[in-house]
Amino acid sequence: MAFDVARIRALYPALQSGTVYLDGAAGTQSPTSVIEAIADSYRRGTSNAGGFFDASLRADYDTAAAREAVADLVNGEAGGVVLGPNMTTLTYRMAQALAETWRVGENIVVSRLDHDANVRPWVQWAHRAGVEVRWATIDLATGELPSEQYRSLVDGSTRLVAVTAASNVLGTRPDVRAITELAHASGALAYVDGVHATAHGVVDIVQLGADFYATSAYKWDGPHVGCVIASPERLESLRPFKLASSANDVPDRYEWGTPSFHNYAGVAAAVDHLAALDDAAAGTRRERLVTSLRAAEQHEHALFKRLLATLEADPRVTLYGKAAHRTATVYFRVNGFSPDDVARELAAQDINVWSGHNYAWEVTAALGIRDTGSAVRASLAHYTNDDDVDRFLAVVQAL
Ligand SMILES: Cc1ncc(COP(=O)(O)O)c(C=O)c1O
C-alpha cells in the first residue's frame, strides 16, 4: 500500500505513547528523521554562517537546503524563500516593508476568516500609513468566504489583499485563485496565509496567484521556523528595516539576527519526510510531494468524513462551518459543556485538542462565540488513524 498510516506512524516517537494528537492545527509531531537532522546539526559542530571553516559552511549549507526544500513544497523559487522564527514575526516584517510604499487615500483588504496573524499586522501598519482597511466577511451559516465580494472591495487604489488559504478553525478553503485574480486585475498584491493549508494538501503558489505565501514548518512535522515565499524580484523591490551591517541581498535582507541554523536542518528533513508519505511516490522531490500530499489529503478526508458524520448526528453538538472545500478540521460545541470542559475531558483520556479562539479572532467574534469560550477544535493530520478518531468520538459521545 502506497499510503500506509501504520508505517508512517511508526516514524514518530511521540506517537508511540498512545496519546491521540488531534491538535495538529496548533503544531504537529516530528518524525525521527527531523529530530535526528536537528540533533545531528548540533553534534557535527556548529557556527554562524559566512565563515571559511567547515562548521560555518554547514550553516550556509543548511540554510540553502531549507530554502530549496520550502521552494519545492510550495512550487516557489529558493531565492525567494525568507526564513524566520514564525509566520507572525515575518508577516509583521513584510507589513512594515510593504506599508513603506502605501500612501494616504489607498486601501488594503483583509478578511474575517483569517487567523489574526494575517489581519493585525496589516491593520496596524495601514493605520500607521493612513490607508483604509476594508473587510471581507464570511457567510455565517457556511463559514465560506465568498470571493464575489472582492469585486466591490477591490479597486484601483487597493494595494494589498491578505487572505488565508485555509481557516485554522473552520477549515474553510476559500477560492484563493479567484480572489488573487481580482486583486491583480486592480494592480493589488496578494498575501496568502498558508500556515493551516500547507499540511493538508498540495500547494502551488503559482496556481494560487500568491505574490507572498506564508507558512510555518511546525505545522508540517518540522521545527519552529516560519517562511514567506515570494519572487526574488518582488523581494528586491522592497526595503524592510534592517541593520546597516547585515546583508542587503534577498532573501537575507528580510532575515534579522542570527538564525536558527539547527532548525533549518530540520526544515529540509521535514520536506523530505512529506515527500515520502506515499512510499510509491517517484520522480523529483516536487513530484513526490505532489503524490504524497494528495494521498495524505485523501487519507485525512476519509477519516474526517466519519468523524463529521458522527458529530452531525449528535443533537447536542453544534458544528461551526460547513464549507464545500475544507481541511480535516472541525470546530464544535457540546450543549451543556463549556469548550474548556470538553477539551479537559478529552485531555483526561490522553486526547489532545484545543479549546478557545485559537487566534481566529475575527471569525469567533463574527460567530458570536468569542466571549463565551469560542469552541473546541479537533484537527486531523496525515498520521491520524481510525483508532484516534474512535477514541475521540467515544469521549464526546459519553459526555
Ligand atoms: C492559519 C494560521 N495563520 C498564522 C498562524 C501563525 O503562525 P506562527 O505561529 O508561525 O506565527 C497560525 C498559527 O496557528 C495559523 O494557524
Tab-separated table of C-alpha atoms and ligand atoms in Angstrom:
chain	number	residue	atom	x	y	z
A	1	MET	CA	0.000	0.000	0.000
A	2	ALA	CA	1.405	3.385	-1.013
A	3	PHE	CA	-0.011	5.496	1.846
A	4	ASP	CA	0.292	3.219	4.838
A	5	VAL	CA	-0.645	5.078	8.003
A	6	ALA	CA	0.771	2.344	10.274
A	7	ARG	CA	4.144	2.605	8.539
A	8	ILE	CA	4.002	6.404	8.781
A	9	ARG	CA	3.042	6.440	12.473
A	10	ALA	CA	5.963	4.201	13.353
A	11	LEU	CA	8.285	7.033	12.265
A	12	TYR	CA	7.124	9.391	15.059
A	13	PRO	CA	8.497	8.815	18.577
A	14	ALA	CA	5.717	10.958	20.096
A	15	LEU	CA	3.003	8.731	18.649
A	16	GLN	CA	4.317	5.627	20.378
A	17	SER	CA	3.000	6.587	23.824
A	18	GLY	CA	-0.656	6.186	22.868
A	19	THR	CA	-1.516	9.883	23.102
A	20	VAL	CA	-4.038	10.963	20.468
A	21	TYR	CA	-2.827	14.148	18.794
A	22	LEU	CA	-5.816	15.902	17.259
A	23	ASP	CA	-4.123	19.263	17.756
A	24	GLY	CA	-2.134	19.374	14.507
A	25	ALA	CA	-3.569	22.786	13.599
A	26	ALA	CA	-1.604	24.155	16.556
A	27	GLY	CA	1.535	22.155	15.744
A	28	THR	CA	2.373	18.686	14.515
A	29	GLN	CA	4.645	15.927	15.798
A	30	SER	CA	8.031	15.332	14.194
A	31	PRO	CA	9.395	12.079	12.774
A	32	THR	CA	12.777	10.725	13.836
A	33	SER	CA	14.373	11.963	10.600
A	34	VAL	CA	13.589	15.569	11.568
A	35	ILE	CA	14.679	15.109	15.172
A	36	GLU	CA	17.924	13.494	14.038
A	37	ALA	CA	18.647	16.155	11.411
A	38	ILE	CA	18.450	18.833	14.105
A	39	ALA	CA	20.397	16.808	16.666
A	40	ASP	CA	23.000	15.997	14.054
A	41	SER	CA	23.482	19.641	13.234
A	42	TYR	CA	24.414	20.186	16.916
A	43	ARG	CA	26.560	17.042	17.039
A	44	ARG	CA	28.636	17.919	13.981
A	45	GLY	CA	29.780	21.211	15.475
A	46	THR	CA	28.061	24.475	14.875
A	47	SER	CA	28.827	28.030	13.970
A	48	ASN	CA	27.453	31.186	12.475
A	49	ALA	CA	27.165	31.412	8.668
A	50	GLY	CA	29.523	33.129	6.247
A	51	GLY	CA	32.905	31.875	7.531
A	52	PHE	CA	35.704	29.875	5.894
A	53	PHE	CA	35.676	26.782	8.104
A	54	ASP	CA	33.549	23.645	7.914
A	55	ALA	CA	31.151	24.365	10.771
A	56	SER	CA	30.270	27.684	9.167
A	57	LEU	CA	29.959	26.193	5.700
A	58	ARG	CA	27.495	23.704	7.169
A	59	ALA	CA	25.333	26.574	8.452
A	60	ASP	CA	25.360	28.030	4.932
A	61	TYR	CA	24.504	24.624	3.517
A	62	ASP	CA	21.613	24.036	5.934
A	63	THR	CA	20.167	27.451	5.108
A	64	ALA	CA	20.377	26.843	1.357
A	65	ALA	CA	18.923	23.337	1.730
A	66	ALA	CA	15.981	24.671	3.775
A	67	ARG	CA	15.236	27.279	1.103
A	68	GLU	CA	15.365	24.647	-1.668
A	69	ALA	CA	13.073	22.352	0.284
A	70	VAL	CA	10.470	25.027	1.032
A	71	ALA	CA	10.560	26.117	-2.612
A	72	ASP	CA	9.774	22.525	-3.647
A	73	LEU	CA	6.988	22.315	-1.107
A	74	VAL	CA	5.104	25.317	-2.493
A	75	ASN	CA	6.405	25.442	-6.092
A	76	GLY	CA	8.376	28.623	-5.457
A	77	GLU	CA	11.967	29.724	-6.052
A	78	ALA	CA	14.640	29.048	-3.452
A	79	GLY	CA	15.926	32.609	-3.912
A	80	GLY	CA	12.540	33.920	-2.788
A	81	VAL	CA	12.245	31.932	0.458
A	82	VAL	CA	12.549	34.155	3.533
A	83	LEU	CA	13.111	32.176	6.735
A	84	GLY	CA	12.466	33.383	10.269
A	85	PRO	CA	11.181	32.483	13.717
A	86	ASN	CA	7.494	32.082	12.771
A	87	MET	CA	4.856	33.371	10.396
A	88	THR	CA	3.648	36.148	12.696
A	89	THR	CA	7.084	37.718	13.025
A	90	LEU	CA	7.724	37.517	9.286
A	91	THR	CA	4.303	38.940	8.445
A	92	TYR	CA	4.932	41.967	10.676
A	93	ARG	CA	8.218	42.399	8.836
A	94	MET	CA	6.561	42.170	5.420
A	95	ALA	CA	3.791	44.527	6.543
A	96	GLN	CA	6.367	47.123	7.545
A	97	ALA	CA	8.213	46.786	4.229
A	98	LEU	CA	5.025	46.969	2.138
A	99	ALA	CA	3.495	49.794	4.193
A	100	GLU	CA	6.507	51.963	3.311
A	101	THR	CA	5.075	52.004	-0.229
A	102	TRP	CA	1.451	52.836	0.728
A	103	ARG	CA	0.055	56.369	0.529
A	104	VAL	CA	-2.909	58.146	2.133
A	105	GLY	CA	-6.051	57.553	0.055
A	106	GLU	CA	-5.117	53.967	-0.809
A	107	ASN	CA	-6.648	50.870	0.770
A	108	ILE	CA	-5.984	47.264	1.714
A	109	VAL	CA	-8.379	44.326	2.119
A	110	VAL	CA	-8.231	41.806	4.967
A	111	SER	CA	-10.711	39.057	5.817
A	112	ARG	CA	-12.671	37.996	8.869
A	113	LEU	CA	-11.879	34.366	8.063
A	114	ASP	CA	-8.177	34.865	8.730
A	115	HIS	CA	-6.034	34.000	11.729
A	116	ASP	CA	-5.134	37.269	13.440
A	117	ALA	CA	-1.536	36.977	12.221
A	118	ASN	CA	-2.781	37.756	8.705
A	119	VAL	CA	-5.008	40.577	9.924
A	120	ARG	CA	-3.492	42.659	12.712
A	121	PRO	CA	-0.044	43.347	11.164
A	122	TRP	CA	-1.825	44.760	8.077
A	123	VAL	CA	-4.420	46.707	10.074
A	124	GLN	CA	-1.809	48.258	12.350
A	125	TRP	CA	0.536	49.235	9.525
A	126	ALA	CA	-2.423	50.528	7.480
A	127	HIS	CA	-3.380	52.829	10.349
A	128	ARG	CA	0.205	53.996	10.618
A	129	ALA	CA	0.321	54.681	6.850
A	130	GLY	CA	-3.122	56.339	6.791
A	131	VAL	CA	-4.639	53.833	4.357
A	132	GLU	CA	-8.174	52.494	4.577
A	133	VAL	CA	-8.817	48.928	5.756
A	134	ARG	CA	-11.638	47.053	4.022
A	135	TRP	CA	-13.057	43.821	5.378
A	136	ALA	CA	-14.158	40.707	3.524
A	137	THR	CA	-16.821	38.916	5.546
A	138	ILE	CA	-17.792	35.289	5.972
A	139	ASP	CA	-21.132	33.632	5.382
A	140	LEU	CA	-22.006	32.738	8.958
A	141	ALA	CA	-24.168	29.747	8.032
A	142	THR	CA	-21.475	28.014	5.992
A	143	GLY	CA	-18.170	29.564	7.046
A	144	GLU	CA	-17.425	30.326	3.387
A	145	LEU	CA	-15.553	33.457	2.315
A	146	PRO	CA	-17.467	34.382	-0.842
A	147	SER	CA	-14.962	35.535	-3.452
A	148	GLU	CA	-17.544	37.622	-5.339
A	149	GLN	CA	-17.463	40.254	-2.570
A	150	TYR	CA	-13.902	41.148	-3.610
A	151	ARG	CA	-15.334	42.689	-6.807
A	152	SER	CA	-16.674	45.571	-4.732
A	153	LEU	CA	-13.921	45.559	-2.102
A	154	VAL	CA	-11.001	45.928	-4.511
A	155	ASP	CA	-10.472	48.982	-6.689
A	156	GLY	CA	-7.671	50.856	-8.415
A	157	SER	CA	-6.422	52.188	-5.042
A	158	THR	CA	-6.103	48.756	-3.417
A	159	ARG	CA	-2.503	47.893	-2.632
A	160	LEU	CA	-2.858	44.565	-0.884
A	161	VAL	CA	-5.312	41.725	-0.373
A	162	ALA	CA	-4.447	39.481	2.589
A	163	VAL	CA	-6.334	36.204	2.626
A	164	THR	CA	-5.987	32.766	4.085
A	165	ALA	CA	-5.644	29.572	2.070
A	166	ALA	CA	-7.496	27.773	4.893
A	167	SER	CA	-9.111	28.810	8.164
A	168	ASN	CA	-7.343	27.376	11.197
A	169	VAL	CA	-10.663	26.765	12.961
A	170	LEU	CA	-13.411	26.262	10.361
A	171	GLY	CA	-11.101	24.586	7.865
A	172	THR	CA	-12.676	26.653	5.051
A	173	ARG	CA	-10.553	26.774	1.926
A	174	PRO	CA	-11.585	29.950	0.096
A	175	ASP	CA	-11.252	30.251	-3.672
A	176	VAL	CA	-7.855	31.931	-3.373
A	177	ARG	CA	-7.266	31.881	-7.102
A	178	ALA	CA	-10.470	33.858	-7.788
A	179	ILE	CA	-9.516	36.380	-5.076
A	180	THR	CA	-5.934	36.877	-6.256
A	181	GLU	CA	-7.166	37.318	-9.846
A	182	LEU	CA	-9.449	40.146	-8.720
A	183	ALA	CA	-6.594	41.658	-6.697
A	184	HIS	CA	-4.215	41.511	-9.640
A	185	ALA	CA	-6.793	42.931	-12.048
A	186	SER	CA	-6.747	46.082	-9.881
A	187	GLY	CA	-2.979	46.112	-9.502
A	188	ALA	CA	-3.019	44.926	-5.861
A	189	LEU	CA	-0.682	42.329	-4.380
A	190	ALA	CA	-1.928	39.144	-2.704
A	191	TYR	CA	-0.515	37.922	0.616
A	192	VAL	CA	-1.744	34.389	1.262
A	193	ASP	CA	-1.588	32.771	4.689
A	194	GLY	CA	-0.804	29.115	4.111
A	195	VAL	CA	0.025	28.192	7.694
A	196	HIS	CA	-3.018	25.967	8.121
A	197	ALA	CA	-3.392	24.937	4.474
A	198	THR	CA	0.124	23.692	3.733
A	199	ALA	CA	-0.080	20.498	5.771
A	200	HIS	CA	-3.371	19.446	4.235
A	201	GLY	CA	-2.783	19.216	0.515
A	202	VAL	CA	-0.663	20.169	-2.454
A	203	VAL	CA	0.371	23.842	-2.543
A	204	ASP	CA	1.236	25.619	-5.762
A	205	ILE	CA	1.774	29.322	-5.224
A	206	VAL	CA	1.862	29.966	-8.963
A	207	GLN	CA	-1.539	28.373	-9.371
A	208	LEU	CA	-2.856	30.270	-6.310
A	209	GLY	CA	-1.580	33.584	-7.658
A	210	ALA	CA	0.090	34.367	-4.317
A	211	ASP	CA	2.604	37.214	-4.508
A	212	PHE	CA	3.560	36.238	-0.960
A	213	TYR	CA	2.802	32.891	0.668
A	214	ALA	CA	3.417	32.363	4.379
A	215	THR	CA	3.822	29.020	6.104
A	216	SER	CA	5.300	27.547	9.274
A	217	ALA	CA	7.298	24.325	9.369
A	218	TYR	CA	5.999	23.278	12.774
A	219	LYS	CA	2.580	22.724	11.197
A	220	TRP	CA	4.033	20.155	8.791
A	221	ASP	CA	6.198	17.983	11.012
A	222	GLY	CA	9.151	20.361	11.113
A	223	PRO	CA	10.688	22.675	13.709
A	224	HIS	CA	9.595	26.163	14.715
A	225	VAL	CA	10.629	28.050	11.600
A	226	GLY	CA	8.425	30.448	9.650
A	227	CYS	CA	8.690	31.000	5.892
A	228	VAL	CA	7.458	33.632	3.476
A	229	ILE	CA	7.850	32.829	-0.190
A	230	ALA	CA	7.782	35.486	-2.902
A	231	SER	CA	9.627	36.003	-6.176
A	232	PRO	CA	13.200	37.264	-5.711
A	233	GLU	CA	12.286	40.275	-7.885
A	234	ARG	CA	9.410	41.170	-5.573
A	235	LEU	CA	11.664	40.904	-2.519
A	236	GLU	CA	14.276	43.009	-4.300
A	237	SER	CA	11.737	45.813	-4.783
A	238	LEU	CA	11.110	46.321	-1.045
A	239	ARG	CA	13.208	47.918	1.701
A	240	PRO	CA	12.481	46.324	5.079
A	241	PHE	CA	14.000	47.823	8.206
A	242	LYS	CA	17.376	46.185	8.708
A	243	LEU	CA	20.743	46.708	10.302
A	244	ALA	CA	23.260	48.737	8.323
A	245	SER	CA	25.775	45.945	8.760
A	246	SER	CA	23.600	42.979	7.669
A	247	ALA	CA	23.382	41.536	4.149
A	248	ASN	CA	21.361	43.505	1.655
A	249	ASP	CA	20.837	40.595	-0.763
A	250	VAL	CA	17.487	38.874	-0.969
A	251	PRO	CA	16.116	36.944	0.771
A	252	ASP	CA	18.723	37.686	3.503
A	253	ARG	CA	17.619	41.317	3.691
A	254	TYR	CA	14.455	40.193	5.480
A	255	GLU	CA	16.166	37.895	7.969
A	256	TRP	CA	17.062	39.585	11.229
A	257	GLY	CA	19.835	38.495	13.559
A	258	THR	CA	21.435	35.082	13.828
A	259	PRO	CA	19.012	32.468	12.546
A	260	SER	CA	18.119	29.077	13.962
A	261	PHE	CA	20.543	27.100	11.749
A	262	HIS	CA	19.911	23.819	13.565
A	263	ASN	CA	16.222	24.096	12.915
A	264	TYR	CA	16.891	24.826	9.259
A	265	ALA	CA	18.388	21.334	9.006
A	266	GLY	CA	15.056	20.067	10.318
A	267	VAL	CA	13.090	22.023	7.704
A	268	ALA	CA	14.718	20.180	4.805
A	269	ALA	CA	14.267	16.861	6.616
A	270	ALA	CA	10.565	17.605	7.170
A	271	VAL	CA	10.011	18.319	3.475
A	272	ASP	CA	11.851	15.100	2.566
A	273	HIS	CA	9.638	13.252	5.017
A	274	LEU	CA	6.452	14.719	3.498
A	275	ALA	CA	7.675	13.730	0.030
A	276	ALA	CA	7.919	10.116	1.213
A	277	LEU	CA	4.492	9.836	2.891
A	278	ASP	CA	3.405	7.826	-0.113
A	279	ASP	CA	6.146	5.256	-0.484
A	280	ALA	CA	5.269	4.642	-4.145
A	281	ALA	CA	5.848	8.337	-4.972
A	282	ALA	CA	8.532	8.770	-7.634
A	283	GLY	CA	10.343	11.495	-9.567
A	284	THR	CA	11.730	14.815	-8.381
A	285	ARG	CA	11.112	15.920	-4.798
A	286	ARG	CA	8.366	18.257	-6.030
A	287	GLU	CA	6.708	15.379	-7.889
A	288	ARG	CA	6.949	13.131	-4.847
A	289	LEU	CA	5.472	15.898	-2.682
A	290	VAL	CA	2.517	16.239	-5.037
A	291	THR	CA	1.818	12.487	-4.979
A	292	SER	CA	2.327	12.163	-1.226
A	293	LEU	CA	0.318	15.200	-0.176
A	294	ARG	CA	-2.564	14.162	-2.430
A	295	ALA	CA	-2.566	10.741	-0.800
A	296	ALA	CA	-2.341	12.308	2.667
A	297	GLU	CA	-5.290	14.574	1.938
A	298	GLN	CA	-7.390	11.607	0.806
A	299	HIS	CA	-6.448	9.719	3.943
A	300	GLU	CA	-7.377	12.660	6.204
A	301	HIS	CA	-10.679	13.169	4.430
A	302	ALA	CA	-11.719	9.535	4.654
A	303	LEU	CA	-11.277	9.714	8.442
A	304	PHE	CA	-12.821	13.155	8.653
A	305	LYS	CA	-15.981	12.082	6.828
A	306	ARG	CA	-16.726	9.570	9.557
A	307	LEU	CA	-15.818	11.950	12.379
A	308	LEU	CA	-18.038	14.679	10.958
A	309	ALA	CA	-20.971	12.354	10.271
A	310	THR	CA	-20.938	11.142	13.873
A	311	LEU	CA	-20.792	14.664	15.314
A	312	GLU	CA	-23.512	15.838	12.911
A	313	ALA	CA	-25.784	13.051	14.105
A	314	ASP	CA	-25.433	14.120	17.751
A	315	PRO	CA	-28.204	16.621	18.575
A	316	ARG	CA	-26.136	18.088	21.431
A	317	VAL	CA	-23.323	19.119	19.091
A	318	THR	CA	-23.162	22.472	17.285
A	319	LEU	CA	-20.740	22.496	14.373
A	320	TYR	CA	-19.278	25.741	13.040
A	321	GLY	CA	-18.597	25.938	9.315
A	322	LYS	CA	-19.559	23.575	6.530
A	323	ALA	CA	-17.571	24.901	3.601
A	324	ALA	CA	-17.628	22.922	0.382
A	325	HIS	CA	-13.824	22.846	0.357
A	326	ARG	CA	-12.222	22.422	3.739
A	327	THR	CA	-9.389	20.840	5.622
A	328	ALA	CA	-9.981	17.973	8.049
A	329	THR	CA	-10.506	20.388	10.945
A	330	VAL	CA	-13.682	20.584	12.992
A	331	TYR	CA	-14.836	23.358	15.337
A	332	PHE	CA	-17.719	22.493	17.647
A	333	ARG	CA	-19.516	22.891	20.952
A	334	VAL	CA	-21.408	20.346	23.013
A	335	ASN	CA	-24.604	21.540	24.626
A	336	GLY	CA	-24.259	21.815	28.404
A	337	PHE	CA	-20.448	21.842	28.384
A	338	SER	CA	-18.031	24.722	28.008
A	339	PRO	CA	-15.398	24.269	25.279
A	340	ASP	CA	-12.726	24.125	28.013
A	341	ASP	CA	-14.665	21.356	29.788
A	342	VAL	CA	-14.796	19.283	26.608
A	343	ALA	CA	-11.071	19.762	25.997
A	344	ARG	CA	-10.357	18.856	29.638
A	345	GLU	CA	-12.419	15.654	29.408
A	346	LEU	CA	-10.565	14.676	26.245
A	347	ALA	CA	-7.204	15.504	27.844
A	348	ALA	CA	-8.116	13.249	30.771
A	349	GLN	CA	-8.331	10.405	28.227
A	350	ASP	CA	-4.973	11.354	26.671
A	351	ILE	CA	-6.574	13.051	23.656
A	352	ASN	CA	-5.176	16.451	22.691
A	353	VAL	CA	-7.482	19.098	21.259
A	354	TRP	CA	-7.681	22.870	21.685
A	355	SER	CA	-10.495	24.995	23.012
A	356	GLY	CA	-10.866	28.750	22.609
A	357	HIS	CA	-10.468	31.254	19.793
A	358	ASN	CA	-7.161	29.845	18.567
A	359	TYR	CA	-6.310	33.363	17.341
A	360	ALA	CA	-9.205	33.170	14.878
A	361	TRP	CA	-10.137	36.456	16.498
A	362	GLU	CA	-12.465	37.826	13.844
A	363	VAL	CA	-14.160	34.512	12.996
A	364	THR	CA	-15.074	33.770	16.588
A	365	ALA	CA	-16.385	37.333	17.078
A	366	ALA	CA	-18.437	37.111	13.869
A	367	LEU	CA	-19.923	33.819	15.030
A	368	GLY	CA	-20.788	35.449	18.379
A	369	ILE	CA	-18.917	32.838	20.441
A	370	ARG	CA	-15.655	34.560	21.312
A	371	ASP	CA	-16.888	35.897	24.655
A	372	THR	CA	-18.215	32.521	25.775
A	373	GLY	CA	-15.155	30.332	25.252
A	374	SER	CA	-15.433	30.031	21.444
A	375	ALA	CA	-15.420	26.295	20.607
A	376	VAL	CA	-13.383	23.078	20.575
A	377	ARG	CA	-11.052	22.380	17.670
A	378	ALA	CA	-10.032	18.901	16.579
A	379	SER	CA	-7.708	18.739	13.606
A	380	LEU	CA	-6.564	15.654	11.769
A	381	ALA	CA	-3.096	15.138	10.359
A	382	HIS	CA	-1.634	12.625	7.922
A	383	TYR	CA	-0.593	10.472	10.899
A	384	THR	CA	-4.126	10.330	12.388
A	385	ASN	CA	-5.657	6.834	12.271
A	386	ASP	CA	-9.037	5.181	12.802
A	387	ASP	CA	-8.270	4.451	16.421
A	388	ASP	CA	-7.579	8.156	17.123
A	389	VAL	CA	-10.964	9.061	15.662
A	390	ASP	CA	-12.751	6.273	17.556
A	391	ARG	CA	-11.256	7.329	20.875
A	392	PHE	CA	-12.126	10.972	20.282
A	393	LEU	CA	-15.721	10.192	19.304
A	394	ALA	CA	-16.186	7.840	22.251
A	395	VAL	CA	-15.299	10.582	24.747
A	396	VAL	CA	-17.503	13.208	23.069
A	397	GLN	CA	-20.437	10.800	22.881
A	398	ALA	CA	-20.054	9.830	26.539
A	399	LEU	CA	-20.221	13.452	27.779
B	1	LIG	C1	-3.751	29.963	9.814
B	1	LIG	C2	-2.642	30.443	10.677
B	1	LIG	N1	-2.001	31.572	10.346
B	1	LIG	C3	-0.982	32.052	11.076
B	1	LIG	C4	-0.566	31.419	12.220
B	1	LIG	C5	0.592	31.987	12.986
B	1	LIG	O1	1.700	31.212	12.715
B	1	LIG	P1	3.016	31.301	13.616
B	1	LIG	O2	2.722	30.556	14.875
B	1	LIG	O3	4.061	30.639	12.786
B	1	LIG	O4	3.292	32.725	13.859
B	1	LIG	C6	-1.202	30.251	12.629
B	1	LIG	C7	-0.799	29.568	13.866
B	1	LIG	O5	-1.511	28.811	14.452
B	1	LIG	C8	-2.260	29.743	11.831
B	1	LIG	O6	-2.901	28.620	12.164
